[in-house]
């Protein structure tokens, strides 16, 4: 498949994606790369075909969310690795939802890995590599003028809705949605839209039928922790999503 992006001006290159301009100032193209980074880019590598798999997974999950009334920046997926998306001003917050304790939550609090979190946690981190994406509080967000109280309430409500839709869907795929990170943007009309991606790069996904702590991991922790078979983990997530979507509802 040809890539439309090659004819367009590159606006920004991130760790996992490249953003290109288009003839329409309100439309951008995101190109999904195979590059993988972890620990604030201290660990770098490539995951074979990751860009293709993550573009497909994001497309399907955004489609599912759109059906449930969650608006996203996706306009159209135009190739194996590319999406046309609405231009938005990205809110500089990473919104993390946690259903089960893992990762930085365990490190920072001592909660054992696998602790069920009821109700789920919704946390905000500052999108700033130089500062190492620190955990923020509501008051810090207001002091830094990053969002209003109303916007924060909206972000929490949308994150919880995404969690409800995706947790239910992933369970039907035999996958436990442990935690995930969302990004949001504001469009020209001032509307808050879900942006960036939802993929094994940005979610912790455990095989619900596998008890072994290492074998159950299907996401970027395979890369972070050198567990091996990273590309296979991502591919299995996509295969299960496609199988589930093909079921008559
Ligand atoms: N996450 C992400 N990008 C980041 C930080 C976290 O996509 O810059 C995702 C991560 O994959 C996990 C969730 O957010 O699904 C929670 O991550 P955590 O705070 O535990 O940090 P980590 O262990 O990834 O450093």
mmCIF file of C-alpha atoms and ligand atoms in Angstrom:
data_model
loop_
_atom_site.group_PDB
_atom_site.id
_atom_site.type_symbol
_atom_site.label_atom_id
_atom_site.label_comp_id
_atom_site.label_asym_id
_atom_site.label_seq_id
_atom_site.Cartn_x
_atom_site.Cartn_y
_atom_site.Cartn_z
ATOM 1 C CA UNK A 1 0.000 0.000 0.000
ATOM 2 C CA UNK A 2 1.377 3.448 -0.847
ATOM 3 C CA UNK A 3 1.845 6.048 1.829
ATOM 4 C CA UNK A 4 0.106 9.380 1.246
ATOM 5 C CA UNK A 5 2.363 10.989 3.839
ATOM 6 C CA UNK A 6 5.469 10.930 1.631
ATOM 7 C CA UNK A 7 4.105 13.860 -0.425
ATOM 8 C CA UNK A 8 3.289 15.954 2.610
ATOM 9 C CA UNK A 9 5.277 18.214 4.905
ATOM 10 C CA UNK A 10 6.452 16.616 8.123
ATOM 11 C CA UNK A 11 5.278 18.715 11.083
ATOM 12 C CA UNK A 12 6.489 16.651 14.008
ATOM 13 C CA UNK A 13 8.209 13.348 14.662
ATOM 14 C CA UNK A 14 7.507 11.680 17.985
ATOM 15 C CA UNK A 15 8.727 8.394 19.466
ATOM 16 C CA UNK A 16 6.098 6.201 17.801
ATOM 17 C CA UNK A 17 4.437 8.421 15.192
ATOM 18 C CA UNK A 18 5.086 11.123 12.607
ATOM 19 C CA UNK A 19 2.587 13.925 11.959
ATOM 20 C CA UNK A 20 2.260 15.353 8.444
ATOM 21 C CA UNK A 21 0.378 18.382 7.131
ATOM 22 C CA UNK A 22 -2.192 18.077 4.331
ATOM 23 C CA UNK A 23 -3.695 20.565 1.868
ATOM 24 C CA UNK A 24 -6.484 21.096 4.393
ATOM 25 C CA UNK A 25 -5.202 23.075 7.440
ATOM 26 C CA UNK A 26 -7.768 21.317 9.652
ATOM 27 C CA UNK A 27 -6.570 17.836 8.657
ATOM 28 C CA UNK A 28 -3.313 16.042 9.565
ATOM 29 C CA UNK A 29 -1.917 12.612 8.787
ATOM 30 C CA UNK A 30 -0.460 10.433 11.531
ATOM 31 C CA UNK A 31 2.018 7.763 10.436
ATOM 32 C CA UNK A 32 2.593 4.841 12.831
ATOM 33 C CA UNK A 33 6.274 3.778 13.111
ATOM 34 C CA UNK A 34 7.826 0.507 14.267
ATOM 35 C CA UNK A 35 10.113 2.368 16.702
ATOM 36 C CA UNK A 36 9.637 1.591 20.371
ATOM 37 C CA UNK A 37 10.931 3.498 23.383
ATOM 38 C CA UNK A 38 10.561 2.995 27.111
ATOM 39 C CA UNK A 39 11.694 4.630 30.359
ATOM 40 C CA UNK A 40 11.511 8.153 28.874
ATOM 41 C CA UNK A 41 13.402 7.008 25.724
ATOM 42 C CA UNK A 42 16.371 5.565 27.665
ATOM 43 C CA UNK A 43 15.538 2.174 26.094
ATOM 44 C CA UNK A 44 15.100 2.162 22.325
ATOM 45 C CA UNK A 45 14.299 -0.509 19.771
ATOM 46 C CA UNK A 46 12.020 -1.631 16.985
ATOM 47 C CA UNK A 47 9.056 -3.975 17.076
ATOM 48 C CA UNK A 48 8.470 -5.661 13.713
ATOM 49 C CA UNK A 49 5.277 -4.406 12.047
ATOM 50 C CA UNK A 50 4.205 -2.544 15.205
ATOM 51 C CA UNK A 51 3.105 0.515 13.236
ATOM 52 C CA UNK A 52 0.729 -1.526 11.091
ATOM 53 C CA UNK A 53 -0.686 -3.451 14.044
ATOM 54 C CA UNK A 54 -1.131 -0.335 16.234
ATOM 55 C CA UNK A 55 -2.764 1.600 13.389
ATOM 56 C CA UNK A 56 -5.272 -1.242 12.942
ATOM 57 C CA UNK A 57 -5.925 -1.693 16.658
ATOM 58 C CA UNK A 58 -6.439 2.049 17.169
ATOM 59 C CA UNK A 59 -8.773 2.170 14.159
ATOM 60 C CA UNK A 60 -10.950 -0.652 15.506
ATOM 61 C CA UNK A 61 -11.024 0.649 19.085
ATOM 62 C CA UNK A 62 -11.833 4.198 17.952
ATOM 63 C CA UNK A 63 -14.630 2.729 15.802
ATOM 64 C CA UNK A 64 -16.032 0.891 18.795
ATOM 65 C CA UNK A 65 -15.824 4.031 20.944
ATOM 66 C CA UNK A 66 -17.475 6.165 18.241
ATOM 67 C CA UNK A 67 -20.412 3.730 18.225
ATOM 68 C CA UNK A 68 -20.758 4.355 21.974
ATOM 69 C CA UNK A 69 -20.694 8.138 21.583
ATOM 70 C CA UNK A 70 -17.023 8.867 22.367
ATOM 71 C CA UNK A 71 -15.762 11.332 19.779
ATOM 72 C CA UNK A 72 -12.214 10.932 18.473
ATOM 73 C CA UNK A 73 -9.943 12.849 16.105
ATOM 74 C CA UNK A 74 -9.986 10.012 13.517
ATOM 75 C CA UNK A 75 -11.471 10.926 10.147
ATOM 76 C CA UNK A 76 -10.325 7.965 8.056
ATOM 77 C CA UNK A 77 -7.632 5.277 8.058
ATOM 78 C CA UNK A 78 -5.985 5.634 4.651
ATOM 79 C CA UNK A 79 -3.231 2.990 4.601
ATOM 80 C CA UNK A 80 -1.693 0.271 6.745
ATOM 81 C CA UNK A 81 0.115 2.875 8.836
ATOM 82 C CA UNK A 82 -1.720 6.140 8.258
ATOM 83 C CA UNK A 83 -4.774 7.965 9.524
ATOM 84 C CA UNK A 84 -6.298 11.255 8.449
ATOM 85 C CA UNK A 85 -7.152 13.011 11.685
ATOM 86 C CA UNK A 86 -8.749 16.284 12.690
ATOM 87 C CA UNK A 87 -6.195 18.891 13.763
ATOM 88 C CA UNK A 88 -6.565 19.470 17.501
ATOM 89 C CA UNK A 89 -4.647 21.376 20.149
ATOM 90 C CA UNK A 90 -3.370 18.565 22.379
ATOM 91 C CA UNK A 91 -4.104 19.044 26.095
ATOM 92 C CA UNK A 92 -0.654 18.573 27.703
ATOM 93 C CA UNK A 93 -1.946 15.918 30.111
ATOM 94 C CA UNK A 94 -1.655 12.147 29.936
ATOM 95 C CA UNK A 95 -4.845 10.715 31.385
ATOM 96 C CA UNK A 96 -4.099 7.291 32.892
ATOM 97 C CA UNK A 97 -6.884 4.920 33.946
ATOM 98 C CA UNK A 98 -6.016 1.973 36.192
ATOM 99 C CA UNK A 99 -8.194 -1.068 36.888
ATOM 100 C CA UNK A 100 -5.412 -3.235 38.329
ATOM 101 C CA UNK A 101 -2.187 -2.103 40.016
ATOM 102 C CA UNK A 102 0.911 -2.324 37.803
ATOM 103 C CA UNK A 103 3.874 -0.256 36.616
ATOM 104 C CA UNK A 104 4.570 3.086 38.276
ATOM 105 C CA UNK A 105 1.617 2.722 40.672
ATOM 106 C CA UNK A 106 3.243 -0.338 42.281
ATOM 107 C CA UNK A 107 6.663 1.357 42.335
ATOM 108 C CA UNK A 108 5.367 4.548 43.931
ATOM 109 C CA UNK A 109 2.842 3.140 46.410
ATOM 110 C CA UNK A 110 4.033 -0.383 47.221
ATOM 111 C CA UNK A 111 0.642 -1.801 46.175
ATOM 112 C CA UNK A 112 1.283 -5.393 45.023
ATOM 113 C CA UNK A 113 1.154 -6.082 41.271
ATOM 114 C CA UNK A 114 -2.313 -7.298 40.348
ATOM 115 C CA UNK A 115 -4.236 -5.550 43.156
ATOM 116 C CA UNK A 116 -7.792 -4.905 41.960
ATOM 117 C CA UNK A 117 -8.594 -1.186 42.065
ATOM 118 C CA UNK A 118 -12.245 -0.498 42.814
ATOM 119 C CA UNK A 119 -13.206 2.105 41.852
ATOM 120 C CA UNK A 120 -10.725 2.494 39.006
ATOM 121 C CA UNK A 121 -8.167 5.290 39.327
ATOM 122 C CA UNK A 122 -8.044 8.221 36.918
ATOM 123 C CA UNK A 123 -4.727 10.055 37.118
ATOM 124 C CA UNK A 124 -3.123 13.000 35.333
ATOM 125 C CA UNK A 125 0.513 13.202 34.292
ATOM 126 C CA UNK A 126 2.210 16.253 32.790
ATOM 127 C CA UNK A 127 3.223 15.601 29.163
ATOM 128 C CA UNK A 128 6.774 16.870 29.500
ATOM 129 C CA UNK A 129 9.757 14.637 28.696
ATOM 130 C CA UNK A 130 12.277 17.017 30.293
ATOM 131 C CA UNK A 131 10.453 16.684 33.624
ATOM 132 C CA UNK A 132 9.876 12.929 33.142
ATOM 133 C CA UNK A 133 6.065 13.192 32.821
ATOM 134 C CA UNK A 134 5.385 13.811 36.554
ATOM 135 C CA UNK A 135 2.158 12.826 38.319
ATOM 136 C CA UNK A 136 0.016 15.920 38.903
ATOM 137 C CA UNK A 137 -2.739 16.811 41.361
ATOM 138 C CA UNK A 138 -5.853 18.838 40.498
ATOM 139 C CA UNK A 139 -4.426 21.826 42.360
ATOM 140 C CA UNK A 140 -1.102 21.583 40.518
ATOM 141 C CA UNK A 141 -2.990 21.471 37.195
ATOM 142 C CA UNK A 142 -4.831 24.664 38.149
ATOM 143 C CA UNK A 143 -1.625 26.326 39.415
ATOM 144 C CA UNK A 144 0.065 25.470 36.101
ATOM 145 C CA UNK A 145 -3.011 26.668 34.199
ATOM 146 C CA UNK A 146 -3.138 23.439 32.159
ATOM 147 C CA UNK A 147 -6.906 22.931 32.357
ATOM 148 C CA UNK A 148 -10.009 24.320 34.064
ATOM 149 C CA UNK A 149 -12.043 22.447 36.681
ATOM 150 C CA UNK A 150 -14.758 21.931 34.081
ATOM 151 C CA UNK A 151 -12.262 20.505 31.549
ATOM 152 C CA UNK A 152 -10.816 18.158 34.181
ATOM 153 C CA UNK A 153 -14.299 16.893 35.069
ATOM 154 C CA UNK A 154 -14.942 16.333 31.363
ATOM 155 C CA UNK A 155 -11.619 14.471 30.974
ATOM 156 C CA UNK A 156 -12.416 12.210 33.932
ATOM 157 C CA UNK A 157 -15.930 11.481 32.640
ATOM 158 C CA UNK A 158 -14.665 10.660 29.136
ATOM 159 C CA UNK A 159 -11.806 8.525 30.466
ATOM 160 C CA UNK A 160 -14.272 6.557 32.615
ATOM 161 C CA UNK A 161 -16.563 6.041 29.632
ATOM 162 C CA UNK A 162 -13.646 4.831 27.490
ATOM 163 C CA UNK A 163 -12.685 2.474 30.314
ATOM 164 C CA UNK A 164 -16.180 1.023 30.531
ATOM 165 C CA UNK A 165 -16.433 0.407 26.772
ATOM 166 C CA UNK A 166 -12.909 -0.983 26.348
ATOM 167 C CA UNK A 167 -12.831 -3.117 29.531
ATOM 168 C CA UNK A 168 -16.050 -4.827 28.461
ATOM 169 C CA UNK A 169 -14.840 -5.324 24.894
ATOM 170 C CA UNK A 170 -11.395 -6.638 25.878
ATOM 171 C CA UNK A 171 -12.936 -9.133 28.325
ATOM 172 C CA UNK A 172 -14.998 -10.484 25.414
ATOM 173 C CA UNK A 173 -11.616 -10.971 23.646
ATOM 174 C CA UNK A 174 -10.204 -12.899 26.637
ATOM 175 C CA UNK A 175 -7.995 -9.924 27.559
ATOM 176 C CA UNK A 176 -7.873 -7.993 30.851
ATOM 177 C CA UNK A 177 -7.489 -4.235 30.460
ATOM 178 C CA UNK A 178 -5.114 -3.489 33.348
ATOM 179 C CA UNK A 179 -4.413 0.196 32.675
ATOM 180 C CA UNK A 180 -4.056 2.627 29.794
ATOM 181 C CA UNK A 181 -3.110 6.165 28.828
ATOM 182 C CA UNK A 182 -5.291 8.571 26.854
ATOM 183 C CA UNK A 183 -4.598 11.918 25.259
ATOM 184 C CA UNK A 184 -7.192 14.510 24.351
ATOM 185 C CA UNK A 185 -7.263 17.523 22.069
ATOM 186 C CA UNK A 186 -9.521 20.494 21.455
ATOM 187 C CA UNK A 187 -10.743 21.114 17.883
ATOM 188 C CA UNK A 188 -11.505 24.426 16.140
ATOM 189 C CA UNK A 189 -15.062 24.376 17.529
ATOM 190 C CA UNK A 190 -13.750 23.989 21.095
ATOM 191 C CA UNK A 191 -14.854 20.347 21.321
ATOM 192 C CA UNK A 192 -12.817 17.895 23.406
ATOM 193 C CA UNK A 193 -11.834 14.866 21.285
ATOM 194 C CA UNK A 194 -9.957 11.688 22.097
ATOM 195 C CA UNK A 195 -6.635 11.800 20.192
ATOM 196 C CA UNK A 196 -3.276 9.992 19.767
ATOM 197 C CA UNK A 197 -3.689 6.173 19.834
ATOM 198 C CA UNK A 198 -4.994 3.255 21.876
ATOM 199 C CA UNK A 199 -2.738 0.241 21.368
ATOM 200 C CA UNK A 200 -0.476 -2.225 23.194
ATOM 201 C CA UNK A 201 2.020 0.682 23.342
ATOM 202 C CA UNK A 202 -0.365 2.645 25.558
ATOM 203 C CA UNK A 203 -2.323 -0.084 27.393
ATOM 204 C CA UNK A 204 -1.417 -2.927 29.722
ATOM 205 C CA UNK A 205 -3.218 -5.999 28.417
ATOM 206 C CA UNK A 206 -3.074 -9.395 30.107
ATOM 207 C CA UNK A 207 -4.212 -12.680 28.596
ATOM 208 C CA UNK A 208 -7.205 -13.478 30.829
ATOM 209 C CA UNK A 209 -6.666 -17.223 30.357
ATOM 210 C CA UNK A 210 -3.005 -17.221 31.406
ATOM 211 C CA UNK A 211 -2.012 -17.195 35.074
ATOM 212 C CA UNK A 212 1.762 -16.943 34.577
ATOM 213 C CA UNK A 213 2.887 -13.381 35.391
ATOM 214 C CA UNK A 214 5.249 -13.144 32.426
ATOM 215 C CA UNK A 215 3.419 -15.214 29.822
ATOM 216 C CA UNK A 216 0.152 -13.284 30.283
ATOM 217 C CA UNK A 217 1.696 -9.952 29.180
ATOM 218 C CA UNK A 218 0.555 -8.929 25.649
ATOM 219 C CA UNK A 219 1.676 -5.264 25.601
ATOM 220 C CA UNK A 220 4.746 -3.012 25.693
ATOM 221 C CA UNK A 221 5.834 -4.501 29.031
ATOM 222 C CA UNK A 222 7.164 -7.393 26.877
ATOM 223 C CA UNK A 223 9.590 -4.807 25.432
ATOM 224 C CA UNK A 224 10.170 -2.888 28.693
ATOM 225 C CA UNK A 225 10.989 -6.051 30.636
ATOM 226 C CA UNK A 226 12.751 -7.982 27.816
ATOM 227 C CA UNK A 227 10.177 -10.775 27.978
ATOM 228 C CA UNK A 228 10.638 -11.724 24.281
ATOM 229 C CA UNK A 229 8.007 -12.343 21.550
ATOM 230 C CA UNK A 230 7.034 -8.659 21.623
ATOM 231 C CA UNK A 231 5.654 -8.499 18.068
ATOM 232 C CA UNK A 232 3.689 -11.722 18.670
ATOM 233 C CA UNK A 233 2.028 -10.201 21.744
ATOM 234 C CA UNK A 234 0.831 -7.197 19.716
ATOM 235 C CA UNK A 235 -0.289 -9.403 16.816
ATOM 236 C CA UNK A 236 -2.284 -11.662 19.154
ATOM 237 C CA UNK A 237 -4.122 -8.629 20.555
ATOM 238 C CA UNK A 238 -5.079 -7.589 17.001
ATOM 239 C CA UNK A 239 -6.126 -11.127 16.026
ATOM 240 C CA UNK A 240 -8.375 -11.435 19.080
ATOM 241 C CA UNK A 241 -9.957 -8.031 18.394
ATOM 242 C CA UNK A 242 -10.654 -9.017 14.766
ATOM 243 C CA UNK A 243 -12.103 -12.391 15.791
ATOM 244 C CA UNK A 244 -14.392 -10.715 18.317
ATOM 245 C CA UNK A 245 -15.525 -8.009 15.892
ATOM 246 C CA UNK A 246 -16.382 -10.701 13.328
ATOM 247 C CA UNK A 247 -18.833 -12.340 15.779
ATOM 248 C CA UNK A 248 -22.490 -11.646 15.063
ATOM 249 C CA UNK A 249 -23.728 -9.248 17.778
HETATM 250 N N1 LIG B 1 1.753 5.022 29.395
HETATM 251 C C1 LIG B 1 1.915 5.513 28.092
HETATM 252 N N2 LIG B 1 2.794 6.521 27.890
HETATM 253 C C2 LIG B 1 3.517 7.086 28.895
HETATM 254 C C3 LIG B 1 3.351 6.582 30.206
HETATM 255 C C4 LIG B 1 2.461 5.547 30.421
HETATM 256 O O1 LIG B 1 1.261 5.053 27.163
HETATM 257 O O2 LIG B 1 4.298 8.026 28.639
HETATM 258 C C5 LIG B 1 0.788 3.927 29.627
HETATM 259 C C6 LIG B 1 1.500 2.620 29.981
HETATM 260 O O3 LIG B 1 1.716 1.837 28.825
HETATM 261 C C7 LIG B 1 0.498 1.963 30.905
HETATM 262 C C8 LIG B 1 -0.200 3.138 31.607
HETATM 263 O O4 LIG B 1 0.006 4.268 30.764
HETATM 264 O O5 LIG B 1 -0.472 1.239 30.153
HETATM 265 C C9 LIG B 1 0.316 3.417 32.998
HETATM 266 O O6 LIG B 1 1.718 3.558 32.944
HETATM 267 P P1 LIG B 1 2.581 3.737 34.291
HETATM 268 O O7 LIG B 1 2.237 5.042 34.932
HETATM 269 O O8 LIG B 1 2.413 2.530 35.132
HETATM 270 O O9 LIG B 1 4.050 3.933 33.820
HETATM 271 P P2 LIG B 1 5.129 2.896 33.241
HETATM 272 O O10 LIG B 1 5.131 1.698 34.084
HETATM 273 O O11 LIG B 1 4.662 2.642 31.846
HETATM 274 O O12 LIG B 1 6.394 3.704 33.291
#
